[in-house]
mmCIF file of C-alpha atoms and ligand atoms in Angstrom:
data_model
loop_
_atom_site.group_PDB
_atom_site.id
_atom_site.type_symbol
_atom_site.label_atom_id
_atom_site.label_comp_id
_atom_site.label_asym_id
_atom_site.label_seq_id
_atom_site.Cartn_x
_atom_site.Cartn_y
_atom_site.Cartn_z
ATOM 1 C CA MET R 1 3.263 9.625 103.186
ATOM 2 C CA PHE R 2 5.994 12.141 101.426
ATOM 3 C CA VAL R 3 4.154 14.005 98.895
ATOM 4 C CA LYS R 4 5.728 17.368 96.635
ATOM 5 C CA ASP R 5 8.092 18.309 99.638
ATOM 6 C CA ARG R 6 6.535 18.343 102.648
ATOM 7 C CA ASN R 7 5.347 15.020 105.244
ATOM 8 C CA PHE R 8 2.061 14.081 105.851
ATOM 9 C CA LYS R 9 0.178 11.942 108.376
ATOM 10 C CA ILE R 10 -3.195 10.141 107.801
ATOM 11 C CA PHE R 11 -5.625 12.660 109.544
ATOM 12 C CA ILE R 12 -9.555 11.631 108.923
ATOM 13 C CA HIS R 13 -9.960 7.851 107.659
ATOM 14 C CA GLU R 14 -11.581 7.283 104.271
ATOM 15 C CA SER R 15 -14.533 4.565 106.461
ATOM 16 C CA GLN R 16 -14.850 8.565 108.850
ATOM 17 C CA ILE R 17 -15.794 9.948 105.554
ATOM 18 C CA GLN R 18 -17.536 7.691 104.402
ATOM 19 C CA ASN R 19 -19.370 7.376 107.464
ATOM 20 C CA ARG R 20 -20.538 10.814 107.213
ATOM 21 C CA ILE R 21 -21.298 11.482 103.899
ATOM 22 C CA ALA R 22 -24.311 8.605 104.353
ATOM 23 C CA GLU R 23 -25.534 10.558 106.520
ATOM 24 C CA LEU R 24 -25.440 14.756 105.668
ATOM 25 C CA GLY R 25 -26.569 12.096 102.181
ATOM 26 C CA LYS R 26 -29.812 11.198 104.222
ATOM 27 C CA GLN R 27 -30.072 14.606 105.974
ATOM 28 C CA ILE R 28 -30.202 16.049 102.853
ATOM 29 C CA CYS R 29 -32.561 14.215 101.002
ATOM 30 C CA THR R 30 -35.076 14.365 103.833
ATOM 31 C CA ASP R 31 -34.959 18.320 104.379
ATOM 32 C CA TYR R 32 -34.886 18.860 100.203
ATOM 33 C CA ALA R 33 -37.789 15.611 99.441
ATOM 34 C CA ASP R 34 -39.726 17.133 96.453
ATOM 35 C CA LYS R 35 -37.374 20.226 95.469
ATOM 36 C CA ASN R 36 -35.122 19.055 93.219
ATOM 37 C CA PRO R 37 -32.499 20.451 94.088
ATOM 38 C CA LEU R 38 -29.637 21.597 92.094
ATOM 39 C CA PHE R 39 -25.787 20.507 93.264
ATOM 40 C CA ILE R 40 -23.596 23.228 91.626
ATOM 41 C CA VAL R 41 -20.431 21.671 92.502
ATOM 42 C CA ILE R 42 -17.041 23.838 92.739
ATOM 43 C CA LEU R 43 -13.872 22.530 91.087
ATOM 44 C CA ASN R 44 -11.482 20.946 92.150
ATOM 45 C CA GLY R 45 -11.579 19.843 95.232
ATOM 46 C CA ALA R 46 -14.741 18.573 95.466
ATOM 47 C CA PHE R 47 -14.882 16.188 92.476
ATOM 48 C CA ILE R 48 -14.895 13.135 95.079
ATOM 49 C CA PHE R 49 -16.810 14.520 98.276
ATOM 50 C CA ALA R 50 -19.688 14.838 94.862
ATOM 51 C CA ALA R 51 -19.553 11.929 93.685
ATOM 52 C CA ASP R 52 -19.543 10.128 96.765
ATOM 53 C CA LEU R 53 -22.269 12.154 98.200
ATOM 54 C CA ILE R 54 -24.968 12.378 95.424
ATOM 55 C CA ARG R 55 -24.378 8.583 95.824
ATOM 56 C CA HIS R 56 -26.796 9.288 98.776
ATOM 57 C CA ILE R 57 -29.174 11.413 97.551
ATOM 58 C CA ASP R 58 -32.418 9.261 96.340
ATOM 59 C CA ILE R 59 -34.446 12.191 96.051
ATOM 60 C CA ASP R 60 -35.341 13.765 92.613
ATOM 61 C CA SER R 61 -31.860 16.296 92.107
ATOM 62 C CA GLU R 62 -29.687 17.524 89.707
ATOM 63 C CA ILE R 63 -25.966 18.242 89.671
ATOM 64 C CA THR R 64 -23.937 20.126 87.438
ATOM 65 C CA PHE R 65 -19.944 22.449 87.995
ATOM 66 C CA VAL R 66 -17.547 25.292 88.274
ATOM 67 C CA LYS R 67 -14.964 26.361 89.113
ATOM 68 C CA TYR R 68 -13.822 28.751 90.539
ATOM 69 C CA SER R 69 -9.923 29.128 92.475
ATOM 70 C CA SER R 70 -8.287 31.705 94.734
ATOM 71 C CA TYR R 71 -5.109 28.812 95.661
ATOM 72 C CA GLU R 72 -2.099 27.599 94.988
ATOM 73 C CA GLY R 73 0.599 25.798 97.071
ATOM 74 C CA MET R 74 -0.378 25.586 100.564
ATOM 75 C CA GLU R 75 -1.367 30.279 100.746
ATOM 76 C CA SER R 76 -4.585 31.519 99.371
ATOM 77 C CA THR R 77 -3.400 34.018 96.884
ATOM 78 C CA GLY R 78 -6.333 36.482 98.109
ATOM 79 C CA VAL R 79 -7.964 36.779 94.562
ATOM 80 C CA VAL R 80 -10.520 34.924 94.175
ATOM 81 C CA ASP R 81 -11.150 33.785 90.026
ATOM 82 C CA GLU R 82 -14.170 34.069 88.068
ATOM 83 C CA LEU R 83 -16.327 31.837 88.531
ATOM 84 C CA ILE R 84 -16.747 29.668 85.109
ATOM 85 C CA GLY R 85 -18.799 27.429 83.505
ATOM 86 C CA LEU R 86 -22.567 28.190 85.589
ATOM 87 C CA ASP R 87 -24.762 26.550 82.809
ATOM 88 C CA ALA R 88 -27.671 25.631 84.222
ATOM 89 C CA ASP R 89 -30.745 27.961 84.909
ATOM 90 C CA ILE R 90 -31.020 28.735 88.135
ATOM 91 C CA ARG R 91 -32.968 30.665 89.265
ATOM 92 C CA GLU R 92 -36.187 29.754 91.221
ATOM 93 C CA ARG R 93 -33.871 26.288 92.105
ATOM 94 C CA HIS R 94 -33.348 25.254 95.510
ATOM 95 C CA ILE R 95 -29.722 25.243 94.768
ATOM 96 C CA ILE R 96 -26.676 23.346 96.943
ATOM 97 C CA ILE R 97 -23.344 24.325 96.248
ATOM 98 C CA VAL R 98 -21.090 21.166 97.024
ATOM 99 C CA GLU R 99 -17.539 22.573 98.390
ATOM 100 C CA ASP R 100 -14.724 20.424 99.727
ATOM 101 C CA ILE R 101 -12.850 23.174 101.963
ATOM 102 C CA VAL R 102 -13.429 26.777 103.511
ATOM 103 C CA ASP R 103 -10.750 28.358 104.483
ATOM 104 C CA SER R 104 -10.551 31.478 105.635
ATOM 105 C CA GLY R 105 -14.270 31.553 103.441
ATOM 106 C CA MET R 106 -13.183 34.660 100.822
ATOM 107 C CA THR R 107 -14.278 31.795 97.930
ATOM 108 C CA MET R 108 -17.695 30.595 99.560
ATOM 109 C CA ARG R 109 -18.755 34.449 100.133
ATOM 110 C CA GLU R 110 -17.835 35.453 96.345
ATOM 111 C CA MET R 111 -19.889 32.280 94.655
ATOM 112 C CA LEU R 112 -23.313 33.182 97.239
ATOM 113 C CA ASP R 113 -23.216 36.621 95.772
ATOM 114 C CA ASP R 114 -22.407 35.738 92.659
ATOM 115 C CA LEU R 115 -25.332 32.962 93.133
ATOM 116 C CA LYS R 116 -27.885 35.053 95.135
ATOM 117 C CA LYS R 117 -28.055 37.423 91.293
ATOM 118 C CA TYR R 118 -29.327 34.868 89.839
ATOM 119 C CA SER R 119 -32.990 34.709 92.877
ATOM 120 C CA PRO R 120 -33.211 31.267 94.111
ATOM 121 C CA ALA R 121 -35.308 29.297 95.359
ATOM 122 C CA SER R 122 -32.968 28.917 98.246
ATOM 123 C CA LEU R 123 -29.169 28.368 98.265
ATOM 124 C CA GLU R 124 -27.193 26.775 100.395
ATOM 125 C CA VAL R 125 -24.278 25.438 101.151
ATOM 126 C CA VAL R 126 -22.781 21.223 101.706
ATOM 127 C CA THR R 127 -18.468 21.714 102.289
ATOM 128 C CA LEU R 128 -16.879 18.406 103.598
ATOM 129 C CA LEU R 129 -13.957 20.351 105.598
ATOM 130 C CA GLN R 130 -15.159 24.166 106.999
ATOM 131 C CA LYS R 131 -11.280 25.362 108.397
ATOM 132 C CA GLU R 132 -11.394 27.528 112.148
ATOM 133 C CA LYS R 133 -10.247 30.441 110.639
ATOM 134 C CA SER R 134 -13.999 31.145 108.710
ATOM 135 C CA ILE R 135 -15.602 29.221 112.454
ATOM 136 C CA ALA R 136 -13.988 31.876 114.103
ATOM 137 C CA ILE R 137 -15.190 34.935 112.149
ATOM 138 C CA GLY R 138 -19.443 33.618 112.543
ATOM 139 C CA GLN R 139 -19.926 31.811 109.055
ATOM 140 C CA LYS R 140 -21.848 29.272 108.960
ATOM 141 C CA PHE R 141 -23.189 26.302 106.870
ATOM 142 C CA GLN R 142 -26.296 24.268 106.482
ATOM 143 C CA TYR R 143 -23.868 20.709 106.454
ATOM 144 C CA THR R 144 -20.793 20.636 107.261
ATOM 145 C CA ALA R 145 -18.986 16.836 107.155
ATOM 146 C CA PHE R 146 -15.891 17.689 109.390
ATOM 147 C CA GLN R 147 -14.840 21.159 111.064
ATOM 148 C CA ILE R 148 -11.007 21.388 111.244
ATOM 149 C CA GLY R 149 -7.990 23.575 112.508
ATOM 150 C CA ASP R 150 -6.355 25.778 110.410
ATOM 151 C CA GLU R 151 -3.777 23.309 109.255
ATOM 152 C CA PHE R 152 -3.246 22.197 105.381
ATOM 153 C CA VAL R 153 -4.535 18.745 104.422
ATOM 154 C CA ILE R 154 -4.846 16.938 101.494
ATOM 155 C CA GLY R 155 -6.330 13.670 99.477
ATOM 156 C CA TYR R 156 -9.832 12.594 98.927
ATOM 157 C CA GLY R 157 -9.887 16.056 96.081
ATOM 158 C CA LEU R 158 -7.791 17.715 97.811
ATOM 159 C CA ASP R 159 -4.485 18.858 96.912
ATOM 160 C CA TYR R 160 -1.891 19.751 97.168
ATOM 161 C CA ASP R 161 0.628 21.765 94.259
ATOM 162 C CA GLN R 162 -2.105 19.380 91.536
ATOM 163 C CA LYS R 163 -0.813 15.982 94.814
ATOM 164 C CA GLY R 164 -2.932 13.979 96.389
ATOM 165 C CA ARG R 165 -6.401 14.487 95.193
ATOM 166 C CA ASN R 166 -6.121 10.748 94.444
ATOM 167 C CA PHE R 167 -5.917 9.609 98.013
ATOM 168 C CA LYS R 168 -8.625 7.630 100.028
ATOM 169 C CA ASP R 169 -8.133 9.283 103.760
ATOM 170 C CA ILE R 170 -7.518 12.995 104.156
ATOM 171 C CA TYR R 171 -4.241 13.533 104.859
ATOM 172 C CA ILE R 172 -1.848 16.204 107.154
ATOM 173 C CA VAL R 173 0.691 18.285 107.192
ATOM 174 C CA GLU R 174 3.242 17.088 109.467
ATOM 175 C CA ASN R 175 5.941 20.022 111.578
ATOM 176 C CA GLU R 176 8.714 20.080 110.833
HETATM 177 P P1 LIG O 1 -10.785 30.229 100.803
HETATM 178 O O1 LIG O 1 -11.208 31.024 99.398
HETATM 179 O O2 LIG O 1 -9.518 30.623 101.006
HETATM 180 O O3 LIG O 1 -12.061 29.348 102.051
HETATM 181 O O4 LIG O 1 -10.217 28.816 100.504
HETATM 182 C C1 LIG O 1 -11.002 27.996 99.336
HETATM 183 C C2 LIG O 1 -10.157 27.010 98.869
HETATM 184 O O5 LIG O 1 -8.702 27.379 98.771
HETATM 185 C C3 LIG O 1 -10.811 26.315 98.355
HETATM 186 O O6 LIG O 1 -11.922 25.378 97.819
HETATM 187 C C4 LIG O 1 -9.941 24.971 98.347
HETATM 188 O O7 LIG O 1 -9.788 24.772 97.622
HETATM 189 C C5 LIG O 1 -8.416 25.425 98.806
HETATM 190 N N1 LIG O 1 -7.698 24.917 99.344
HETATM 191 C C6 LIG O 1 -8.128 26.010 101.319
HETATM 192 N N2 LIG O 1 -7.185 25.547 102.607
HETATM 193 C C7 LIG O 1 -7.056 23.781 101.344
HETATM 194 C C8 LIG O 1 -5.672 23.142 102.602
HETATM 195 O O8 LIG O 1 -5.385 22.798 103.125
HETATM 196 N N3 LIG O 1 -5.817 22.322 101.322
HETATM 197 C C9 LIG O 1 -5.894 21.502 99.952
HETATM 198 N N4 LIG O 1 -6.750 23.353 99.494
HETATM 199 C C10 LIG O 1 -7.201 23.807 100.125
HETATM 200 MG MG1 LIG O 2 -11.951 24.604 96.252
#
């Protein structure tokens, strides 16, 4: 699959993704029964993951969306922008952050620090992908669908300069 100026090959199939999301959904329902969790989805990348995950949640829950961006092209810019769009009162709420991918872990660390200031009842993360880099520095999340290496991936919401979000499977960049 050629996207912009790079070749990508299939990495995680749609069926694997869907099976794993069903498992995570079930787990979350068990863990959060009667807690009315609030899912906070980090746009843009997590929109497809969140849409699929939320349909496996059959307990009382709510969902809202925020935006945060630190990425252009294939390299993290190292600068985390401000959090925008938080419209729900999260004090004393059970919060589950929904993220597409944790790479260096910087965005997630910022997000957790920002949200802690509002004194939520609890604060956990569900991420579709976690890269080696952040695993190596000891970052751990309650729910991770797949742990992967540090290669660049696209599809299923993840983009390469805004391309590839629409792919049903996850693709990995091919070395030239
Ligand atoms: P971090 O702050 O380095 O953890 O970067 C997190 C953000 O960078 C994610 O929310 C993604 O939007 C983006 N990102 C990191 N790795 C990839 C990738 O392999 N493909 C597409 N986007 C990525
Ligand atoms: Mg993202």
